[in-house]
C-alpha positions as a printed NumPy array, in Angstrom:
array([[ -2.907, -61.36 , -13.965],
       [ -5.245, -61.596, -11.084],
       [ -2.282, -62.126,  -8.748],
       [ -0.616, -59.015, -10.163],
       [ -3.791, -56.908,  -9.586],
       [ -4.141, -58.273,  -6.058],
       [ -0.553, -57.331,  -5.243],
       [ -1.077, -53.792,  -6.53 ],
       [ -4.219, -53.436,  -4.534],
       [ -2.57 , -54.611,  -1.322],
       [  0.32 , -52.322,  -1.936],
       [ -2.025, -49.394,  -2.367],
       [ -3.919, -50.189,   0.838],
       [ -0.604, -50.568,   2.711],
       [  0.51 , -47.159,   1.511],
       [ -2.756, -45.604,   2.742],
       [ -2.543, -47.189,   6.197],
       [  1.185, -46.588,   6.553],
       [  1.192, -42.825,   5.963],
       [  1.973, -40.356,   8.686],
       [ -0.922, -38.264,   9.926],
       [ -1.17 , -35.78 ,  12.828],
       [ -4.549, -35.526,  14.481],
       [ -5.039, -32.175,  16.285],
       [ -7.311, -31.864,  19.333],
       [ -7.983, -28.273,  18.16 ],
       [ -6.371, -25.851,  15.823],
       [ -7.844, -22.685,  17.508],
       [ -7.874, -21.594,  21.135],
       [ -9.397, -18.558,  22.823],
       [ -7.651, -17.229,  25.912],
       [ -8.901, -14.673,  28.507],
       [ -5.843, -13.389,  30.378],
       [ -6.466, -11.781,  33.705],
       [ -5.635,  -8.152,  34.615],
       [ -1.905,  -7.809,  35.053],
       [ -0.997, -10.929,  33.071],
       [  2.065, -10.414,  30.936],
       [  1.61 , -13.458,  28.742],
       [ -1.146, -15.596,  27.255],
       [ -0.147, -19.187,  26.449],
       [ -1.975, -21.579,  24.098],
       [ -1.525, -25.323,  23.944],
       [ -2.231, -27.167,  20.728],
       [ -2.151, -30.92 ,  21.334],
       [ -1.763, -33.573,  18.629],
       [ -1.261, -37.326,  18.113],
       [  0.334, -39.22 ,  15.208],
       [ -2.535, -41.398,  14.013],
       [ -0.436, -42.899,  11.16 ],
       [  1.919, -45.773,  10.905],
       [  5.099, -43.825,  10.165],
       [  6.903, -41.031,  12.011],
       [  6.151, -37.397,  11.399],
       [  8.971, -34.866,  11.197],
       [  8.542, -31.147,  11.901],
       [ 10.172, -29.022,   9.276],
       [  9.353, -25.587,  10.762],
       [  7.169, -23.818,  13.37 ],
       [  6.667, -20.104,  12.697],
       [  4.621, -17.425,  14.556],
       [  2.922, -14.641,  12.644],
       [  4.592, -11.815,  14.598],
       [  7.5  , -11.044,  16.853],
       [  5.186, -10.713,  19.939],
       [  4.438, -14.507,  19.736],
       [  6.834, -17.358,  20.26 ],
       [  6.022, -20.904,  19.155],
       [  7.735, -24.07 ,  20.216],
       [  7.408, -27.776,  19.49 ],
       [  8.18 , -30.386,  22.196],
       [  9.952, -32.623,  19.707],
       [ 11.249, -32.73 ,  16.171],
       [  9.827, -36.181,  15.368],
       [  6.606, -37.88 ,  16.453],
       [  6.433, -41.629,  16.227],
       [  3.289, -43.61 ,  15.412],
       [  0.761, -43.313,  18.233],
       [  2.85 , -40.706,  20.058],
       [  1.324, -37.463,  21.399],
       [  2.774, -33.959,  21.77 ],
       [  1.868, -30.297,  21.631],
       [  2.852, -26.977,  20.137],
       [  3.058, -24.139,  22.682],
       [  2.337, -20.574,  21.533],
       [  3.254, -17.769,  23.888],
       [  1.814, -14.308,  23.236],
       [  3.503, -11.366,  25.038],
       [  0.716,  -8.978,  25.911],
       [  2.708,  -5.806,  26.593],
       [  0.468,  -2.728,  26.288],
       [ -2.003,  -4.506,  24.05 ],
       [ -5.719,  -4.554,  24.879],
       [ -8.902,  -5.853,  23.312],
       [ -8.987,  -8.826,  20.936],
       [ -5.69 , -10.009,  19.596],
       [ -5.419, -12.812,  16.985],
       [ -2.093, -14.54 ,  16.279],
       [ -1.298, -17.551,  14.131],
       [  1.363, -20.268,  14.082],
       [  2.207, -22.1  ,  10.872],
       [  3.401, -25.697,  11.354],
       [  5.104, -27.469,   8.476],
       [  5.686, -31.254,   8.527],
       [  6.602, -33.956,   6.046],
       [  3.093, -35.399,   5.954],
       [  2.158, -36.134,   2.339],
       [ -1.506, -35.226,   2.709],
       [ -1.322, -32.119,   4.927],
       [  2.151, -30.546,   5.116],
       [  1.044, -27.157,   6.565],
       [ -1.271, -26.499,   9.474],
       [ -2.227, -23.036,  10.716],
       [ -2.954, -22.75 ,  14.438],
       [ -4.876, -19.699,  15.69 ],
       [ -4.506, -18.132,  19.09 ],
       [ -7.176, -15.518,  20.031],
       [ -6.51 , -13.558,  23.213],
       [ -9.199, -11.281,  24.615],
       [ -7.31 ,  -8.829,  26.902],
       [ -9.258,  -6.704,  29.41 ],
       [ -9.304,  -3.076,  28.387],
       [ -8.509,  -0.836,  31.332],
       [ -9.826,   2.387,  29.755],
       [-12.441,   2.834,  27.082],
       [-12.144,   6.077,  25.086],
       [-14.693,   7.672,  22.767],
       [-14.072,   9.232,  20.391],
       [-10.351,   8.687,  19.806],
       [-10.195,  11.499,  17.281],
       [-11.452,  15.076,  17.554],
       [-10.902,  17.763,  14.879],
       [-11.644,  21.309,  13.846],
       [-11.809,  22.712,  10.395],
       [ -9.332,  25.45 ,   9.52 ],
       [-10.795,  28.776,  10.583],
       [-13.531,  27.239,  12.733],
       [-14.165,  28.703,  16.155],
       [-11.78 ,  26.938,  18.621],
       [-14.5  ,  25.745,  20.962],
       [-13.654,  22.777,  23.265],
       [-14.498,  19.263,  22.109],
       [-15.032,  16.406,  24.509],
       [-13.518,  12.966,  24.764],
       [-15.166,  10.531,  27.203],
       [-13.04 ,   8.072,  29.209],
       [-14.335,   5.417,  31.491],
       [-12.867,   2.437,  33.288],
       [-13.378,  -1.02 ,  31.706],
       [-15.128,  -3.907,  33.268],
       [-13.55 ,  -5.056,  36.499],
       [-11.194,  -2.035,  36.644],
       [-11.189,   0.642,  39.288],
       [ -9.748,   4.027,  38.138],
       [ -9.788,   7.001,  40.425],
       [ -7.738,   9.429,  38.328],
       [ -6.386,   9.86 ,  34.827],
       [ -3.68 ,  11.985,  33.3  ],
       [ -3.905,  13.461,  29.833],
       [ -0.853,  14.941,  28.087],
       [ -0.758,  16.739,  24.77 ],
       [  2.261,  16.313,  22.556],
       [  1.782,  19.839,  21.264],
       [  1.425,  23.103,  23.24 ],
       [ -1.071,  24.202,  20.543],
       [ -3.772,  22.066,  22.24 ],
       [ -4.936,  22.308,  25.821],
       [ -6.75 ,  19.608,  27.84 ],
       [ -8.784,  19.693,  30.986],
       [ -9.95 ,  16.564,  32.846],
       [-13.129,  16.416,  34.907],
       [-14.425,  13.409,  36.817],
       [-18.093,  12.753,  36.027],
       [-18.768,   9.63 ,  38.043],
       [-17.249,   6.441,  39.399],
       [-14.527,   5.618,  36.945],
       [-15.836,   8.08 ,  34.345],
       [-14.083,  11.209,  33.08 ],
       [-14.683,  14.038,  30.584],
       [-11.651,  15.404,  28.774],
       [-12.16 ,  18.84 ,  27.17 ],
       [ -9.721,  19.512,  24.293],
       [ -9.386,  22.899,  22.635],
       [ -6.829,  24.379,  20.254],
       [ -5.241,  27.783,  20.851],
       [ -6.085,  28.711,  17.282],
       [ -7.467,  27.139,  14.119],
       [ -5.873,  29.38 ,  11.441],
       [ -3.226,  26.79 ,  10.52 ],
       [ -2.962,  23.074,  10.224],
       [ -2.008,  21.48 ,  13.575],
       [ -2.038,  17.994,  15.178],
       [ -1.457,  16.492,  18.574],
       [ -1.299,  13.059,  20.106],
       [ -3.086,  12.915,  23.448],
       [ -1.535,  10.407,  25.862],
       [ -4.009,   9.049,  28.399],
       [ -2.971,   7.07 ,  31.463],
       [ -4.725,   5.955,  34.626],
       [ -2.914,   6.26 ,  37.948],
       [ -0.667,   3.393,  38.977],
       [ -0.829,   1.733,  35.552],
       [  1.988,   1.325,  33.003],
       [ -0.494,   1.046,  30.083],
       [ -0.871,   4.003,  27.805],
       [ -3.836,   4.912,  25.596],
       [ -3.987,   7.498,  22.82 ],
       [ -6.329,   9.911,  21.088],
       [ -5.693,  12.476,  18.336],
       [ -6.6  ,  16.167,  17.992],
       [ -6.134,  17.888,  14.618],
       [ -6.897,  21.048,  12.664],
       [ -7.921,  19.91 ,   9.128],
       [ -8.2  ,  21.692,   5.828],
       [-11.653,  23.21 ,   5.214],
       [-13.479,  21.405,   2.339],
       [-13.249,  23.169,  -1.007],
       [-16.5  ,  24.903,  -2.056],
       [-18.249,  23.451,  -5.116],
       [-17.182,  25.146,  -8.404],
       [-19.253,  28.251,  -9.03 ],
       [-20.912,  28.599, -12.418],
       [-19.064,  30.663, -14.998],
       [-19.959,  34.361, -14.922],
       [-22.026,  35.289, -17.923],
       [-20.861,  38.45 , -19.595],
       [-23.195,  40.891, -21.18 ],
       [-23.43 ,  40.784, -24.967],
       [-20.884,  43.067, -26.44 ],
       [-18.626,  43.118, -23.45 ],
       [-14.978,  42.339, -24.064],
       [-14.548,  38.616, -24.215],
       [-18.243,  37.894, -24.504],
       [-19.514,  35.747, -27.406],
       [-20.026,  37.915, -30.452],
       [-17.87 ,  40.76 , -29.117],
       [-14.945,  42.03 , -31.2  ],
       [-11.884,  39.939, -30.626],
       [-13.828,  37.061, -28.998],
       [-12.747,  33.544, -30.125],
       [-14.932,  32.026, -32.756],
       [-15.685,  28.349, -32.585],
       [-18.298,  25.875, -33.799],
       [-21.739,  26.207, -32.244],
       [-22.913,  23.157, -30.293],
       [-26.15 ,  21.721, -31.528],
       [-29.169,  22.368, -29.349],
       [-29.968,  19.514, -27.008],
       [-33.36 ,  17.948, -27.771],
       [-35.853,  18.126, -24.916],
       [-36.152,  14.977, -22.822],
       [-39.241,  12.857, -23.448],
       [-42.042,  13.462, -20.959],
       [-42.024,  11.063, -17.968],
       [-38.244,  10.292, -18.054],
       [-36.011,  11.269, -15.171],
       [-32.295,  12.082, -15.699]])
């Protein structure tokens, strides 16, 4: 009996020590691509700390702008490797977060999510990105402020409206700073325009929106009280007769409703 128990115990210990296990140096990386970089590449290194091989079943990125690749399909005991995640920057700016899901045949941890965070320099900072007028409002100009981001030098910008119903005027207010006045030709009808903003000698495009919106509905006015005896007034001939609502008792003193 003791021999049987000892055999089971040794078998259990052997199974624990013989399992496959990937140890990741890190599962999240933060990248700071330089101005003009077209890609941001993250490297996620690992090692098989187990006693049996690890097989990769799949490696999937969270979006089409990111490609993920494994160096090998199988990792033997003690072997090292890495997953490479390549993020195509394109016109994107600011903080971008992408993930890669890795699926293996490990018994304990079959799926691992790797996170790539890329902080892309923003060439232009725009505030606000949305200006609007209420329908019927006086069509006075409203201002959008544009200034160059950190480590960027911008001497001129171009602003184009997608609709001829909105006009724009650009004025430089300082080194790398600009004021964009936007005004509609009219506000009597609902209108909208996308404002395209570009700095000179740069392929990147930024956007703002101008819109004429519906004026808010006025709160419901109280019902007009008709004089007693007037047509339709309570008690008048022909007025509908219905049950009389009981009088509401006065609220106790000191209570607030």
